[in-house]
Short mmCIF file of C-alpha atoms in Angstrom, two decimals:
data_model
loop_
_atom_site.label_atom_id
_atom_site.label_comp_id
_atom_site.label_asym_id
_atom_site.label_seq_id
_atom_site.Cartn_x
_atom_site.Cartn_y
_atom_site.Cartn_z
CA MET I 583 13.41 -86.00 38.96
CA ARG I 584 9.91 -85.02 37.82
CA ARG I 585 10.57 -81.43 38.92
CA ILE I 586 13.78 -81.28 36.87
CA VAL I 587 11.92 -82.50 33.79
CA LEU I 588 9.24 -79.84 34.24
CA VAL I 589 11.84 -77.08 34.63
CA LEU I 590 13.65 -78.21 31.49
CA ALA I 591 10.38 -78.35 29.56
CA ALA I 592 9.52 -74.83 30.66
CA ALA I 593 12.91 -73.60 29.53
CA VAL I 594 12.47 -75.21 26.12
CA LEU I 595 9.04 -73.64 25.72
CA ALA I 596 10.39 -70.22 26.67
CA GLY I 597 13.04 -70.48 23.98
CA CYS I 598 10.53 -71.56 21.37
CA GLY I 599 8.15 -68.64 21.74
CA GLY I 600 4.66 -68.74 23.08
CA GLU I 601 1.86 -66.21 23.44
CA ASN I 602 -0.68 -68.89 22.46
CA GLY I 603 0.84 -69.41 19.03
CA GLY I 604 0.68 -65.76 18.02
CA THR I 605 3.29 -63.97 15.98
CA ALA I 606 5.24 -60.74 15.83
CA THR I 607 6.78 -59.07 12.77
CA LEU I 608 10.48 -58.51 12.21
CA TRP I 609 12.00 -56.12 9.67
CA ILE I 610 15.64 -55.53 8.78
CA THR I 611 16.54 -52.42 6.76
CA ARG I 612 19.36 -49.96 6.29
CA ASP I 613 19.73 -46.23 5.71
CA ARG I 614 16.65 -45.20 7.68
CA GLY I 615 14.46 -47.76 5.95
CA ALA I 616 15.46 -46.82 2.42
CA HIS I 617 16.70 -50.34 1.67
CA VAL I 618 14.75 -53.39 2.85
CA ILE I 619 16.85 -56.45 3.64
CA LEU I 620 14.29 -58.80 5.14
CA GLN I 621 10.72 -58.99 6.44
CA ARG I 622 9.45 -62.03 8.36
CA LYS I 623 6.92 -63.27 10.88
CA VAL I 624 8.42 -64.66 14.11
CA PRO I 625 6.87 -66.41 17.11
CA ALA I 626 5.71 -64.13 19.91
CA GLY I 627 7.25 -64.99 23.27
CA LEU I 628 10.82 -64.91 22.03
CA THR I 629 13.14 -62.12 23.04
CA ALA I 630 13.91 -59.62 20.30
CA MET I 631 17.43 -61.07 20.14
CA GLN I 632 16.18 -64.65 19.82
CA ALA I 633 13.81 -63.65 17.03
CA LEU I 634 16.59 -61.85 15.15
CA ASP I 635 18.94 -64.80 15.58
CA ARG I 636 16.32 -67.12 14.05
CA ILE I 637 16.18 -65.31 10.75
CA ALA I 638 19.59 -63.68 10.30
CA ALA I 639 23.28 -64.32 10.90
CA ILE I 640 24.24 -62.08 13.78
CA LYS I 641 27.29 -61.20 15.84
CA THR I 642 26.92 -59.67 19.27
CA ARG I 643 29.06 -57.90 21.84
CA TYR I 644 28.96 -57.21 25.56
CA ALA I 645 28.15 -60.81 26.48
CA GLY I 646 25.45 -61.14 23.81
CA ARG I 647 23.50 -58.09 24.88
CA TYR I 648 24.02 -55.86 21.83
CA VAL I 649 24.09 -56.50 18.10
CA GLU I 650 27.30 -55.73 16.23
CA SER I 651 26.59 -57.33 12.85
CA ILE I 652 23.59 -58.63 10.89
CA ASP I 653 24.11 -60.70 7.75
CA GLY I 654 27.66 -59.41 7.37
CA ILE I 655 26.81 -55.71 7.80
CA ASP I 656 29.03 -54.56 10.67
CA GLY I 657 28.72 -51.55 12.91
CA SER I 658 31.73 -49.24 12.96
CA ILE I 659 32.84 -46.55 15.40
CA VAL I 660 35.15 -45.14 12.75
CA ALA I 661 32.34 -44.87 10.18
CA ARG I 662 29.87 -43.90 12.91
CA SER I 663 27.32 -46.42 11.69
CA ASP I 664 25.50 -49.03 13.74
CA TRP I 665 22.42 -51.16 14.15
CA PHE I 666 19.47 -49.62 16.00
CA TYR I 667 16.16 -51.27 16.79
CA PHE I 668 12.60 -50.18 17.38
CA ILE I 669 9.58 -51.88 18.90
CA ASN I 670 6.29 -50.64 17.45
CA GLY I 671 8.00 -47.46 16.30
CA TYR I 672 9.62 -46.67 19.68
CA GLU I 673 13.39 -46.66 19.88
CA ALA I 674 14.11 -49.48 22.34
CA ASP I 675 15.44 -48.64 25.78
CA ARG I 676 17.04 -51.99 26.58
CA SER I 677 19.06 -54.81 25.15
CA ALA I 678 17.23 -56.92 22.57
CA ALA I 679 18.04 -59.85 24.86
CA GLU I 680 15.77 -58.28 27.49
CA TYR I 681 12.71 -57.36 25.43
CA ARG I 682 10.18 -60.16 25.01
CA LEU I 683 7.92 -59.90 21.98
CA ARG I 684 4.16 -59.81 22.40
CA VAL I 685 1.60 -60.84 19.80
CA GLY I 686 1.41 -58.16 17.12
CA ASP I 687 4.66 -56.40 18.03
CA VAL I 688 6.79 -55.01 15.21
CA GLU I 689 10.54 -55.41 15.77
CA TRP I 690 12.51 -53.26 13.34
CA TRP I 691 16.30 -53.26 12.94
CA ASP I 692 17.86 -50.49 10.88
CA PHE I 693 21.53 -49.92 10.04
CA ARG I 694 22.27 -46.21 9.79
CA SER I 695 24.80 -43.48 10.36
CA TRP I 696 24.75 -41.71 13.70
CA ARG I 697 27.26 -39.09 12.58
CA THR I 698 24.77 -36.21 12.77
CA ARG I 699 22.05 -37.69 14.97
CA MET I 700 22.17 -40.53 17.47
CA ARG I 701 18.61 -40.81 18.79
CA GLU I 702 15.33 -41.32 16.96
CA PRO I 703 12.85 -41.74 19.83
CA ILE I 704 9.80 -42.40 17.65
CA VAL I 705 9.38 -43.16 13.94
CA VAL I 706 6.29 -43.43 11.74
CA GLY I 707 7.25 -46.43 9.63
CA ALA I 708 5.45 -49.08 11.66
CA PHE I 709 2.03 -47.36 11.57
CA PRO I 710 -0.59 -48.27 12.83
CA GLU I 711 1.91 -48.85 15.63
CA PRO I 712 2.42 -47.74 18.34
CA PHE I 713 -1.31 -47.06 18.57
CA LEU I 714 -2.22 -50.76 18.50
CA HIS I 715 0.29 -52.45 20.80
CA GLY I 716 2.28 -49.73 22.56
CA TYR I 717 5.44 -50.92 24.28
CA GLY I 718 6.12 -53.76 26.66
CA GLY I 719 2.52 -54.94 26.57
CA SER I 720 1.04 -51.55 27.59
CA ARG I 721 -0.73 -49.16 25.27
CA LEU I 722 -2.30 -45.73 25.72
CA ALA I 723 -5.73 -44.62 24.64
CA ALA I 724 -5.83 -43.40 21.03
CA ARG I 725 -7.56 -40.49 19.33
CA VAL I 726 -7.86 -39.41 15.69
CA VAL I 727 -8.24 -35.64 15.50
CA PHE I 728 -9.58 -34.03 12.33
CA ARG I 729 -10.49 -30.48 11.34
CA LEU I 730 -12.70 -30.65 8.26
CA PRO I 731 -16.12 -32.34 8.02
CA VAL I 732 -15.01 -34.05 4.80
CA GLN I 733 -12.32 -35.85 6.83
CA ARG I 734 -14.80 -37.48 9.20
CA PRO I 735 -15.40 -40.78 7.31
CA ALA I 736 -11.69 -41.51 6.98
CA ALA I 737 -11.08 -40.37 10.56
CA GLU I 738 -13.69 -42.78 11.87
CA ARG I 739 -12.21 -45.65 9.86
CA LEU I 740 -8.74 -44.81 11.15
CA ALA I 741 -10.11 -44.71 14.69
CA ARG I 742 -11.46 -48.23 14.27
CA LEU I 743 -8.10 -49.32 12.84
CA ILE I 744 -6.14 -48.07 15.85
CA GLY I 745 -8.75 -48.93 18.45
CA GLY I 746 -9.53 -45.35 19.39
CA ARG I 747 -12.01 -42.51 18.89
CA ALA I 748 -12.37 -39.85 16.20
CA MET I 749 -12.73 -36.29 17.44
CA ARG I 750 -13.09 -32.97 15.66
CA GLY I 751 -11.37 -29.85 16.99
CA ALA I 752 -8.15 -28.66 18.55
CA ASP I 753 -9.18 -29.43 22.15
CA ALA I 754 -8.40 -33.12 21.71
CA VAL I 755 -4.78 -32.30 20.88
CA SER I 756 -4.20 -31.00 24.41
CA LYS I 757 -5.03 -34.32 26.06
CA GLU I 758 -2.19 -35.93 28.01
CA ASN I 759 -1.30 -39.61 28.09
CA VAL I 760 -3.14 -40.20 24.84
CA ASN I 761 -1.66 -41.19 21.50
CA LEU I 762 -2.90 -38.78 18.85
CA LEU I 763 -3.19 -39.07 15.09
CA VAL I 764 -3.82 -35.56 13.77
CA LEU I 765 -5.22 -35.17 10.26
CA LEU I 766 -4.49 -31.92 8.45
CA PRO I 767 -5.30 -30.83 4.90
CA GLY I 768 -2.47 -30.70 2.41
CA LYS I 769 -1.76 -31.20 -1.27
CA ARG I 770 1.41 -33.24 -0.79
CA PRO I 771 1.21 -36.09 1.74
CA SER I 772 3.53 -36.10 4.74
CA LEU I 773 3.74 -37.96 8.03
CA SER I 774 5.74 -36.95 11.07
CA ALA I 775 5.91 -38.01 14.71
CA GLY I 776 6.62 -36.20 17.96
CA GLY I 777 6.77 -37.16 21.62
CA GLY I 778 7.74 -40.65 22.65
CA GLN I 779 10.93 -39.51 24.35
CA ALA I 780 10.80 -42.75 26.33
CA PRO I 781 9.23 -45.96 25.02
CA GLY I 782 5.56 -46.04 25.89
CA ASP I 783 5.25 -42.26 26.24
CA SER I 784 2.43 -40.55 24.38
CA VAL I 785 3.06 -39.66 20.75
CA VAL I 786 1.54 -37.30 18.20
CA PHE I 787 1.52 -38.42 14.58
CA THR I 788 0.69 -35.59 12.17
CA PHE I 789 -0.53 -36.50 8.71
CA ARG I 790 -1.11 -34.01 5.90
CA GLY I 791 -2.94 -35.00 2.74
CA ASN I 792 -5.59 -37.56 1.87
CA PRO I 793 -6.07 -39.73 4.99
CA GLU I 794 -7.17 -42.63 2.81
CA LEU I 795 -3.44 -43.20 2.22
CA LEU I 796 -3.14 -44.41 5.81
CA LEU I 797 -5.89 -46.98 5.24
CA ARG I 798 -4.09 -48.83 2.47
CA LYS I 799 -2.88 -52.39 3.00
CA VAL I 800 0.63 -50.93 3.08
CA PRO I 801 0.04 -47.57 4.77
CA PHE I 802 1.70 -44.38 3.60
CA GLY I 803 5.10 -43.97 5.30
CA ARG I 804 5.77 -47.68 5.84
CA LEU I 805 9.43 -48.32 6.74
CA ARG I 806 10.31 -44.64 6.95
CA TYR I 807 11.38 -42.59 9.96
CA GLN I 808 9.44 -39.51 8.80
CA VAL I 809 8.00 -38.47 5.44
CA ALA I 810 8.42 -34.83 4.47
CA PRO I 811 6.06 -33.20 1.95
#
């Protein structure tokens, strides 16, 4: 009897989150982040599906593994629009019912058309992710690469922000299995991302403009897939 009680208690705790009381962040948007529907903190330790179900009215399909509707916004094969989700900027590779949130994770659901493009392996809108928390509890080493001496102070601050190192020169860009933030001069700010073909793979974020924009409380590019100049 005592064993049954312990098992039930463990199951209740698993459903209530955990991770020592830490939290993750959950965003719901549409049209590639152009319209924000909801932003909330959720307990770490929940699955991505459990966290979503806590804060929104959802409908699922395929035995609860995939999301069909959030707050009355339904996916449609005819319209070629659906819900997609990212963890720390990586397009997820599994059902939201299978991904368990860690402390600091950013879970982002976006409703968009897939008429012209289905996949978006990595997006910039959760910066400073994925530099901080990676994917599935694993993160790669991080580097901030800059070209001009005047960029050094901001590069060093950004390196502290993402838990990495600031380096000057093109040699750092060639490093494998490292997440890179490359700072380039430019009059009009832009932010793009490459790599990350599978969640957890190395990425290269390229920023043009004044790097101080990435150090704001709400960094440049927040809730966007990419930002063109």
